[in-house]
Coordinates of C-alpha atoms in Angstrom, one line a residue:
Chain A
X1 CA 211.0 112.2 241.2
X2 CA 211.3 114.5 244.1
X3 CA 212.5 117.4 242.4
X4 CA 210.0 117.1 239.6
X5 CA 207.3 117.2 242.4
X6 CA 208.4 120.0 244.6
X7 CA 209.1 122.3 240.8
X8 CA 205.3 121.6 240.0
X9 CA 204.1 122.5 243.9
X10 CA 206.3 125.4 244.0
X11 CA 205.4 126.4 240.0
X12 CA 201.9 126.5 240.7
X13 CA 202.3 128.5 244.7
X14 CA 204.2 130.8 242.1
X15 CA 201.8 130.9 240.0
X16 CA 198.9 131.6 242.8
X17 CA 201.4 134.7 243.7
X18 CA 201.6 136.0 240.1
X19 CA 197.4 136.3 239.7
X20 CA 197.4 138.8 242.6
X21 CA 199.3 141.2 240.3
X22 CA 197.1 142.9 239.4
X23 CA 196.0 143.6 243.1
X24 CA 199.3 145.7 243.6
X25 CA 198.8 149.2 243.6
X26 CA 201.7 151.4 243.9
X27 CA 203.2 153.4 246.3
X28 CA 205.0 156.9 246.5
X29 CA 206.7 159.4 248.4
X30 CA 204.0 162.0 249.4
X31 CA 203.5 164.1 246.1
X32 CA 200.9 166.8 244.8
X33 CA 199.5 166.8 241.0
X34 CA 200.6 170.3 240.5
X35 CA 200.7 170.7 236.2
X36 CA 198.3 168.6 233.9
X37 CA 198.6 169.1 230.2
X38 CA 196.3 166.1 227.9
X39 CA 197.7 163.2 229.8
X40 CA 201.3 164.6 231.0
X41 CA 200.9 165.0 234.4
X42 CA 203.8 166.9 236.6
X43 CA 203.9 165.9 240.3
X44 CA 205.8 168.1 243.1
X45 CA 207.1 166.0 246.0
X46 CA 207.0 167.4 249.1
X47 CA 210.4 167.8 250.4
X48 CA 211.8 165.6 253.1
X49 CA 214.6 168.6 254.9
X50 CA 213.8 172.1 255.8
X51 CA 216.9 173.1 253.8
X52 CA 216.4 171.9 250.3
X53 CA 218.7 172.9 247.1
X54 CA 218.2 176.4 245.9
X55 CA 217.3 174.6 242.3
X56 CA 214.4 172.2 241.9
X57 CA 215.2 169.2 239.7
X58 CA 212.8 167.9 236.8
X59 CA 212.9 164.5 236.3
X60 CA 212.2 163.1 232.8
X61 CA 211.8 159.4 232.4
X62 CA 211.9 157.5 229.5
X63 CA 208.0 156.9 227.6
X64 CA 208.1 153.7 227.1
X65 CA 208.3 152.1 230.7
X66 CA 206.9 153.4 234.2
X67 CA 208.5 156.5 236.2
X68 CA 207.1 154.6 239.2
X69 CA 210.3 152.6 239.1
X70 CA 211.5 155.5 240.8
X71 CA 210.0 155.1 243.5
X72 CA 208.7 151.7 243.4
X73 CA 209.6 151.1 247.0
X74 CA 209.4 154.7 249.1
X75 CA 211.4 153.7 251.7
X76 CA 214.6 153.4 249.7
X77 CA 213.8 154.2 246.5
X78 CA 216.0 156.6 243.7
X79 CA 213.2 159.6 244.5
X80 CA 213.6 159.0 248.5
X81 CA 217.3 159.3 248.0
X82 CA 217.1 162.7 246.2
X83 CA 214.5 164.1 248.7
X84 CA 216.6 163.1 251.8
X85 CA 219.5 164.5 250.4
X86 CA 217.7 167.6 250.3
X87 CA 216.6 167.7 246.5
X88 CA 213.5 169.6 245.7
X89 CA 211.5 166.9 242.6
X90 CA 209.3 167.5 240.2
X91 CA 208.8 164.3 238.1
X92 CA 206.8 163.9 234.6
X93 CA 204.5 161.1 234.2
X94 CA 204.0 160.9 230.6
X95 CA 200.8 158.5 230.8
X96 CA 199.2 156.4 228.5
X97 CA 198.9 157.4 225.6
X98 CA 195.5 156.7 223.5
X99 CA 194.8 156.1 220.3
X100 CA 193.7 159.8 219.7
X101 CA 197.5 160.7 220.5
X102 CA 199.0 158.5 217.8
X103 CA 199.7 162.0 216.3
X104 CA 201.9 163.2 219.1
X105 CA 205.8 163.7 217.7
X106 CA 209.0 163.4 219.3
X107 CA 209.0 167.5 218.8
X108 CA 205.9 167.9 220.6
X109 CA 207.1 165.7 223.4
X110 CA 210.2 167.9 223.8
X111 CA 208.7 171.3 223.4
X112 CA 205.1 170.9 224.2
X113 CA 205.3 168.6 226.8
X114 CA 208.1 168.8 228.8
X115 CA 208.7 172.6 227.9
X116 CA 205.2 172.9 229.9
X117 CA 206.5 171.5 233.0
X118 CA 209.5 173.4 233.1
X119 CA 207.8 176.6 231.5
X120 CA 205.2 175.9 234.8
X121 CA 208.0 175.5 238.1
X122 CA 209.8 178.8 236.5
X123 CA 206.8 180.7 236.5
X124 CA 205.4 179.1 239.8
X125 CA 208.9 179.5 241.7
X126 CA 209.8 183.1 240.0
X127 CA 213.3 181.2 238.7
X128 CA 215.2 181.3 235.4
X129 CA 216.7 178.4 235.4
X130 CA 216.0 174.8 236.9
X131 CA 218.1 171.5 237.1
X132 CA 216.9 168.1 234.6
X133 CA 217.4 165.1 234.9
X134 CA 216.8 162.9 232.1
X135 CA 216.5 159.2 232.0
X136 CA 217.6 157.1 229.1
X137 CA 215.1 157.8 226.4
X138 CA 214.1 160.8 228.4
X139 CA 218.1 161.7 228.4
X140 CA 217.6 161.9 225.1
X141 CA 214.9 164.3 225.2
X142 CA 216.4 166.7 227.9
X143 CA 219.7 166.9 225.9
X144 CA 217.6 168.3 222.8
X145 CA 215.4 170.6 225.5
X146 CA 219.0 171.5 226.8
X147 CA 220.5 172.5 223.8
X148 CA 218.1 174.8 222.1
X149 CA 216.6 176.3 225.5
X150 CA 218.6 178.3 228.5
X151 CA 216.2 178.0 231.3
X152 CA 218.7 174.4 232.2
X153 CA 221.1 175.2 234.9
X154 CA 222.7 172.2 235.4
X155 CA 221.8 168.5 233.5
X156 CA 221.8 165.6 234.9
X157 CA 221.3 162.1 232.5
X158 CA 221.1 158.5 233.4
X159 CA 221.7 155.7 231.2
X160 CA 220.9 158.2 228.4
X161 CA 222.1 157.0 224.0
X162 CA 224.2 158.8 222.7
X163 CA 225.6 157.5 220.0
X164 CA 223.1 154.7 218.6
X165 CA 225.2 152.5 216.4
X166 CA 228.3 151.1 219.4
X167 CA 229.4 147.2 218.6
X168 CA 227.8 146.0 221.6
X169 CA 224.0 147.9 221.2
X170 CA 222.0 144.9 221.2
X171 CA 218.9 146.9 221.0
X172 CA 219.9 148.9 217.8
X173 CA 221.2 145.7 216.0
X174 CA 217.9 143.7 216.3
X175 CA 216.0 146.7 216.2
X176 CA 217.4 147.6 212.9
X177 CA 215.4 145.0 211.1
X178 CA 212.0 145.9 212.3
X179 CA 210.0 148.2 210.7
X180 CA 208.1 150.7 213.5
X181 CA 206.2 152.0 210.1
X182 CA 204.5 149.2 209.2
X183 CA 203.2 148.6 213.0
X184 CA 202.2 152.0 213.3
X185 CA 200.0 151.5 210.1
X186 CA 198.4 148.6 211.6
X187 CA 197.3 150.1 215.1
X188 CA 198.2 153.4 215.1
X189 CA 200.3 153.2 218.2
X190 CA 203.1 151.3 219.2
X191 CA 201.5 148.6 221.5
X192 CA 203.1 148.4 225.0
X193 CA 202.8 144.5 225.6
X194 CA 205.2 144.5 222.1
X195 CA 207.3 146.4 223.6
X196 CA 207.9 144.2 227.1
X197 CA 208.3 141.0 225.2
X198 CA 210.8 143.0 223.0
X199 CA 212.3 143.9 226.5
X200 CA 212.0 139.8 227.7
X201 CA 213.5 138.8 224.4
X202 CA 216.9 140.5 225.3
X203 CA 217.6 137.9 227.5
X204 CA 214.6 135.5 228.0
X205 CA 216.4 132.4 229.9
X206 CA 217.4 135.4 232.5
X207 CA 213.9 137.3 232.3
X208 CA 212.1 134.1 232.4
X209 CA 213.7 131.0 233.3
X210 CA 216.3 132.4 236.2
X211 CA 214.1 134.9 237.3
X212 CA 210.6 132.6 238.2
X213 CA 213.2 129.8 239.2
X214 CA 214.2 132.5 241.7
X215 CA 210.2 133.1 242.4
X216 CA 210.0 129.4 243.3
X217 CA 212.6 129.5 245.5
X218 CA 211.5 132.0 247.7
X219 CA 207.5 132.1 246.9
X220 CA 206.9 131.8 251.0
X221 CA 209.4 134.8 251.6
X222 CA 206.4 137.6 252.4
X223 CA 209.0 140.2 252.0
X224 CA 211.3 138.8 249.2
X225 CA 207.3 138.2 247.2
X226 CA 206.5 141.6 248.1
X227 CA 209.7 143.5 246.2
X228 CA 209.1 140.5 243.2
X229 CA 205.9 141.3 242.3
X230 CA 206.1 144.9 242.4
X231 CA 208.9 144.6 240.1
X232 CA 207.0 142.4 238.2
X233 CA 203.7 144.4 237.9
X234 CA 205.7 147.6 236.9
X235 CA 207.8 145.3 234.3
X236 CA 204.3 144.2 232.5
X237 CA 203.1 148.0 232.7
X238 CA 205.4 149.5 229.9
X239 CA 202.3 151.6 228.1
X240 CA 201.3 152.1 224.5
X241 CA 203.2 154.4 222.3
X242 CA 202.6 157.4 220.7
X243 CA 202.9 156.2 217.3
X244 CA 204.7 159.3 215.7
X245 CA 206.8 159.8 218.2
X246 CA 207.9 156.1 218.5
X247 CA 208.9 155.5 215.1
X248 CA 210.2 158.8 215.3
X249 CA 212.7 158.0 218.2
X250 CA 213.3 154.6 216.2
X251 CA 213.9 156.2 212.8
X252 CA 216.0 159.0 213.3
X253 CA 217.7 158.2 216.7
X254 CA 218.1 154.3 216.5
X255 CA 218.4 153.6 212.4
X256 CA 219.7 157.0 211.3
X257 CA 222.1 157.9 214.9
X258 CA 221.4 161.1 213.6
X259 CA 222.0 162.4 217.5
X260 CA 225.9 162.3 216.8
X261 CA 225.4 164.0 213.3
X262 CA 224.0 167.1 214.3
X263 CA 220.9 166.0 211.9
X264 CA 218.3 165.7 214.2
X265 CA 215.5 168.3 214.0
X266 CA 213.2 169.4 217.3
X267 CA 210.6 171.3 216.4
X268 CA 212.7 172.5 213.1
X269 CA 215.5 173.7 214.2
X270 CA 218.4 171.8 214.7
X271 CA 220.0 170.3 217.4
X272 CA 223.7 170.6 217.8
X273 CA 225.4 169.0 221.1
X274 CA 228.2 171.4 220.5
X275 CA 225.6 173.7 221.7
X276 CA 225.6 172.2 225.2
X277 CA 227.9 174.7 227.2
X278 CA 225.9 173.8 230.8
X279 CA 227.6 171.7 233.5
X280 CA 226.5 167.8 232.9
X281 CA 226.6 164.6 235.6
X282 CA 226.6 161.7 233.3
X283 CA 224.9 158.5 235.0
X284 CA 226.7 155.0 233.7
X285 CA 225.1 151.3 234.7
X286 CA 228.2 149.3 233.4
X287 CA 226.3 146.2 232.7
X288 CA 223.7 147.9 231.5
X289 CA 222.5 145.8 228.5
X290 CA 219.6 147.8 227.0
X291 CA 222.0 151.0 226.8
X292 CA 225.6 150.2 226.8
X293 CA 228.1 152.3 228.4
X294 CA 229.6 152.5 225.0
X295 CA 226.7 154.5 223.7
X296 CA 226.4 156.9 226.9
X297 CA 230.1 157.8 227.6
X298 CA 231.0 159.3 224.1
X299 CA 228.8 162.2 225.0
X300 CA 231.9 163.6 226.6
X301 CA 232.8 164.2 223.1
X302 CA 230.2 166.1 221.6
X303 CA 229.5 168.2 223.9
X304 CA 231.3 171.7 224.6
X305 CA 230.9 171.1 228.9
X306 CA 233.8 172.3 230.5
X307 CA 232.2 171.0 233.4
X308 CA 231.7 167.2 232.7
X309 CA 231.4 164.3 235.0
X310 CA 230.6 161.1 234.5
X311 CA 229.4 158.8 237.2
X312 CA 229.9 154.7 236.6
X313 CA 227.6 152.3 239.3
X314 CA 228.0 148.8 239.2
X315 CA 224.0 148.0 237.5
X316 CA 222.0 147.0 234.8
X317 CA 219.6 149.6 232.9
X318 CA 216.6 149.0 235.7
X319 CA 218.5 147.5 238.4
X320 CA 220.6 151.1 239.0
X321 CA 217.2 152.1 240.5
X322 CA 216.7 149.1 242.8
X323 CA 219.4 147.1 243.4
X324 CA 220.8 146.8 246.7
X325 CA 224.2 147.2 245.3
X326 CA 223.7 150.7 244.4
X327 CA 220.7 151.5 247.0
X328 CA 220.7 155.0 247.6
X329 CA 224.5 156.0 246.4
X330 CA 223.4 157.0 243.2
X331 CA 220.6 159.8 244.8
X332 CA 223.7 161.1 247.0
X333 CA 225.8 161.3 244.2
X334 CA 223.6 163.1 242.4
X335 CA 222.4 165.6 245.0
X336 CA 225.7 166.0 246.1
X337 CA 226.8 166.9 242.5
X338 CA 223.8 169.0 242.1
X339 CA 224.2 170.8 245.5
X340 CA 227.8 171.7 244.4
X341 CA 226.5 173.2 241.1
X342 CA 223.7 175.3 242.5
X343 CA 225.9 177.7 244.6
X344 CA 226.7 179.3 241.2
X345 CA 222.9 180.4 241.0
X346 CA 222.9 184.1 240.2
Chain B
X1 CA 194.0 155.1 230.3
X2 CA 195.8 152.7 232.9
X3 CA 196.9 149.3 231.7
X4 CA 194.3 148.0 235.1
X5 CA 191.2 149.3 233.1
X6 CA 192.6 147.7 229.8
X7 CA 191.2 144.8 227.9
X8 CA 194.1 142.5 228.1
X9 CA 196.4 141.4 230.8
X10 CA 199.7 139.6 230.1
X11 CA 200.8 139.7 233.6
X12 CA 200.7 135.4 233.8
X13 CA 201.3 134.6 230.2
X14 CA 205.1 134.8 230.4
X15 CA 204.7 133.0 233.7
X16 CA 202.7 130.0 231.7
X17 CA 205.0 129.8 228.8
X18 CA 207.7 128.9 231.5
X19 CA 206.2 127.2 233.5
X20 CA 204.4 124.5 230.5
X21 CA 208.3 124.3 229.1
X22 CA 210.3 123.8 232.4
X23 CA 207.4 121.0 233.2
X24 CA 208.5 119.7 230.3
X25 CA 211.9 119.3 231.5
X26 CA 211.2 118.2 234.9
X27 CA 208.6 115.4 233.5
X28 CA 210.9 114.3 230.4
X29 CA 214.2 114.0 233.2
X30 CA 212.2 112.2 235.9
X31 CA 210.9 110.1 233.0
X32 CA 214.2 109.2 230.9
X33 CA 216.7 109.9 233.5
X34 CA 215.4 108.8 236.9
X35 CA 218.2 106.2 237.9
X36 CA 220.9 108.8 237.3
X37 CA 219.9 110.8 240.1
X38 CA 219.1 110.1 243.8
X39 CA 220.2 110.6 247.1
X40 CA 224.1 110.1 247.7
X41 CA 224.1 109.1 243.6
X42 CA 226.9 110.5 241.4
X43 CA 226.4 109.1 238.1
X44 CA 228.9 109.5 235.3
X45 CA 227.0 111.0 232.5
X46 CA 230.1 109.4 230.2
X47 CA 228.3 106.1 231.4
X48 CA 225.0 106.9 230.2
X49 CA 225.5 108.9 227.1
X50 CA 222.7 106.8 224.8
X51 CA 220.2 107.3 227.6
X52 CA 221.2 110.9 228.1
X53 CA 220.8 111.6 224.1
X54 CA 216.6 110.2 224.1
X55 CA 216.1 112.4 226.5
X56 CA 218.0 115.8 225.0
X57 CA 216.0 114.4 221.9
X58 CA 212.7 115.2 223.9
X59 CA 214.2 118.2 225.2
X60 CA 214.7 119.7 221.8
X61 CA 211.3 118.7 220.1
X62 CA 209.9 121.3 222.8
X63 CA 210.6 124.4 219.9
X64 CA 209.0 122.3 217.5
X65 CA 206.9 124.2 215.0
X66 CA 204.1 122.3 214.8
X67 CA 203.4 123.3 218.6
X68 CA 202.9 127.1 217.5
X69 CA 198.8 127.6 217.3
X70 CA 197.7 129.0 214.0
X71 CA 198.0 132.8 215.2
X72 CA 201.8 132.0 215.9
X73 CA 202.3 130.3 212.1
X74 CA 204.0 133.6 211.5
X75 CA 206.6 132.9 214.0
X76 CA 207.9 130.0 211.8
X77 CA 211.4 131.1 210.9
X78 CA 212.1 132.5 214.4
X79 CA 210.8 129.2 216.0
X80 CA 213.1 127.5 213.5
X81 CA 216.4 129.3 214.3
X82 CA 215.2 128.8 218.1
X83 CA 214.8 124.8 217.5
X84 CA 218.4 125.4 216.4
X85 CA 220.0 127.0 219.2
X86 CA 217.9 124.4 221.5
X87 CA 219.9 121.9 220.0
X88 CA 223.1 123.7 220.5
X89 CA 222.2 124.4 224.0
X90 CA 221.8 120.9 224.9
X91 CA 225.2 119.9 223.2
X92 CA 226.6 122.7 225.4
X93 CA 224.7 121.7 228.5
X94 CA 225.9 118.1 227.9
X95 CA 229.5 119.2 227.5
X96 CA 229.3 120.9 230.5
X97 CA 227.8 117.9 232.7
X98 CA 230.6 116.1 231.4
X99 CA 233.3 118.7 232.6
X100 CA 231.6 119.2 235.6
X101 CA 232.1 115.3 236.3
X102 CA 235.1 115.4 235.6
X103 CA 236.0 118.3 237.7
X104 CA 234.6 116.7 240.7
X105 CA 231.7 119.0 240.6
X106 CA 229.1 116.6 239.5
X107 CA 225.6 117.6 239.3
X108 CA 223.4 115.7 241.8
X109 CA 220.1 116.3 241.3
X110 CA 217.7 117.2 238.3
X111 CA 217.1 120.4 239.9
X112 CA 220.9 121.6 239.4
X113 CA 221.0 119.9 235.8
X114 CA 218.1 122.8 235.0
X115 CA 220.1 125.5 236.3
X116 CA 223.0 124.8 233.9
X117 CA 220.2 124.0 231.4
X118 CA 219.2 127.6 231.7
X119 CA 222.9 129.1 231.4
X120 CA 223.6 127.1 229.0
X121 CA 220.3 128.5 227.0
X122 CA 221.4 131.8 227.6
X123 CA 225.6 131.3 226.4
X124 CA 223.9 130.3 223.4
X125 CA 221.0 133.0 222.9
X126 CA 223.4 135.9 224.2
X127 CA 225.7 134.5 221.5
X128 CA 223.0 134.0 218.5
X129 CA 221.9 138.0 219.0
X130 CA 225.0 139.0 216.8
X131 CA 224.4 137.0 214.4
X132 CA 222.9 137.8 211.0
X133 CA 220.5 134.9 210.6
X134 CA 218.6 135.5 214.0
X135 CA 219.0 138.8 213.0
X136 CA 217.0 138.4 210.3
X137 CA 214.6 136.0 212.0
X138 CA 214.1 138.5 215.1
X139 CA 212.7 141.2 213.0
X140 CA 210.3 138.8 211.2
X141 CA 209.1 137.0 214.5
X142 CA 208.9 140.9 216.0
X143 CA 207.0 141.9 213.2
X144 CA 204.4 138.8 213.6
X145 CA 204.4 139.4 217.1
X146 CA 202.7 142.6 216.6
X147 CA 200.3 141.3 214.5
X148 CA 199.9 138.9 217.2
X149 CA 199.5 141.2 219.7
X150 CA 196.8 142.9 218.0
X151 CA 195.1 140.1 217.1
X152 CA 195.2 139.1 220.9
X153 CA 194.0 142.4 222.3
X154 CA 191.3 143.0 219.9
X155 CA 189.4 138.9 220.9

């Protein structure tokens, strides 16, 4: 009887904490709005050493969630890490897209898009080349940038699919049987509240059950409450998707794995990974459940990188960015890496 | 536009789902199961197996269809195979009470019986995702979610 009391208390404090959500605002690292193109927005962060890297980096996150998981909390988030190791950011913020940009392709995110931002540090810093870093879906998109453009020094990719079809892709085996065409008939864009119970549905008894038993548990803990809802806010903030693009990215990459084949098409030329001659740091979240490690690590052999190295952190696909087990390793490892690499600038 | 100046917010929907379904448990346990637990009390489950079974009973009718409003009638075959894997998941969670006993490891309260509820929810669902048949009824359920969705947005 006890217990049964204290879960419906607790459920309903719980409860009381999850209606301020929407309250949250989020925080960053200090950053300028320095590029705007539709709703793409670049942002510069203003660098935390006087000797930053010769090289900025671009960072590229996936669409279909928030970059600000980045730097969800400043203090110690993945962004902090790169600025106090001396990395100079630029990050994209794709926004959310309306239905007027149901139109937008894959192609147009990779070389309208993202080929503005780097097109605009070149210019603005007088460089040839830059560094990228590409987040799983956005991986994706920097290795096609990468392959057909040179102004990519060095790439860096996180938790990026490679090869779409591994035993143990959960996502491309249920995805498989769902039909992005016939939703993008119906609303023209791919809605974003789909896509986060798609996300929950993964593993619902550990994205639901374990993780609001856990919010009960420790609903009076100000600070533990604090870093939950954040988490939870950003979770429940995945935006709309373009509609072309979407099905797209589901069609060719996730149905067709027509990465690995050499078949996929950016702006109508072809993208070969054979192509890919730059130096690459290959991000791995072993228990990462949404992007194996299965379909990440075989880019080693597509690739013609005789500078390859791949990176493995103890993580899921999210929690690499704020899970106390790899806190700020992964930014050191990464500027370290990167630091390494620049000296060879020209 | 940001998702603050949208029409709909899910942010407490999930929470709710939860929240009606683990009542459920909590309320069906204290009701059917209240003299196996208490303080200093480690009860056999082996000893109470017909009073154990009318409560999983309960337990499973939770995924019932005939709960889903008339938006979710789409859901059917999905809610089905889930009804299924409810049922496995209590045989497993039962299994597991049992070993645990036996083991010296007993569960003591209803609040520890939930937790191995929930794992053993998620042994079963993690295994289910390979196969065909939920397969099959994933891409139909996604597919009427989305019309669900839309329907939701657009009220």
């Amino acid at each position: 009887m006890h217990d049964t009391i204290d879960f419906i208390d607790r459920a309903n404090q719980s409860l009381s904490a999850l209606t301020k959500l929407s309250e949250i605002q989020y925080e960053y690292n200090l950053r300028k709005l320095v590029y705007q193109h539709d709703k793409i927005k670049l942002y510069h962060y203003q660098p935390k050493t006087k000797n930053s890297h010769s090289l900025p980096v671009l960072v590229a996150f996936a669409t279909v969630n928030r970059s600000e998981i980045l730097d969800l909390f400043p203090d110690k988030s993945f962004v902090g890490g790169l600025l106090e190791n001396g990395m100079d950011v630029y990050l994209i913020d794709w926004g959310f897209p309306s239905e007027d940009d149901k139109d937008i392709t894959f192609s147009d995110y990779v070389m309208h898009y993202l080929h503005g931002c780097v097109d605009y540090i070149t210019q603005e810093r007088a460089l040839p080349q830059i560094n990228l870093l590409g987040i799983c879906q956005g991986g994706v998109m920097s290795l096609c940038y990468a392959a057909q453009r040179k102004t990519i020094k060095n790439l860096i990719l996180i938790s990026t699919p490679i090869d779409f079809h591994t035993e143990d892709n959960k996502v491309s085996q249920l995805i498989k049987h769902i039909d992005v065409d016939v939703m993008r008939q119906m609303t023209g864009n791919i809605l974003g509240a789909w896509l986060t119970q798609f996300f929950i549905s993964l593993r619902p008894f550990e994205l639901m059950g374990k993780k609001y038993l856990d919010l009960m548990d420790k609903v009076d803990d100000s600070a533990w409450r604090y870093k939950f809802l954040r988490v939870e806010k950003w979770l429940h903030d995945a935006p709309d998707q373009a509609g072309a693009a979407f099905a797209e990215f589901i069609n060719e990459f996730y149905h067709a794995n027509k990465l690995i084949k050499h078949e996929i098409k950016i702006a109508g030329q072809p993208v070969n990974l054979s192509d890919l001659q730059l130096p690459i740091l290959n991000v791995i979240a072993s228990e990462d459940d949404i992007v194996p490690p299965s379909a990440t690590r075989v880019l080693r052999e597509y690739v013609s990188s005789t500078d390859y190295t791949e990176v493995c952190f103890p993580s899921g696909h999210i929690g690499i960015y704020i899970s106390d087990k790899v806190g700020k390793r992964m930014s050191k490892v990464i500027a370290d890496w990167t630091k390494k690499h620049d000296k060879s600038v020209v | 536009m940001t998702k603050e100046q949208g029409q709909f917010d899910f942010n407490t929907n999930w929470y709710e789902l939860w929240m009606n379904q683990s009542n459920q448990f909590f309320e069906t346990a204290n009701d059917k199961l209240k003299d196996l637990f208490g303080k200093n009390k480690f009860v056999n489950p082996e000893d109470h197996l017909q009073q154990i079974n009318e409560w999983m009973e309960k337990l499973k009718s939770q995924w019932e269809g005939n709960r889903l409003t008339p938006d979710q009638r789409a859901f059917e075959s999905y809610w089905k195979t889930m009804s299924k894997m409810c049922s496995d998941a209590t045989e497993l969670m039962l299994n597991q009470w049992i070993k645990r006993s036996r083991e010296d490891n007993p569960i003591k309260t209803v609040r520890e019986l939930y937790e191995l509820w929930l794992s053993s929810c998620n042994e079963v669902y993690q295994r289910s995702l390979q196969s065909k048949a939920f397969q099959d009824a994933y891409g139909e359920f996604m597919q009427s979610a989305f019309k669900y969705w839309k329907l939701a947005a657009a009220k």
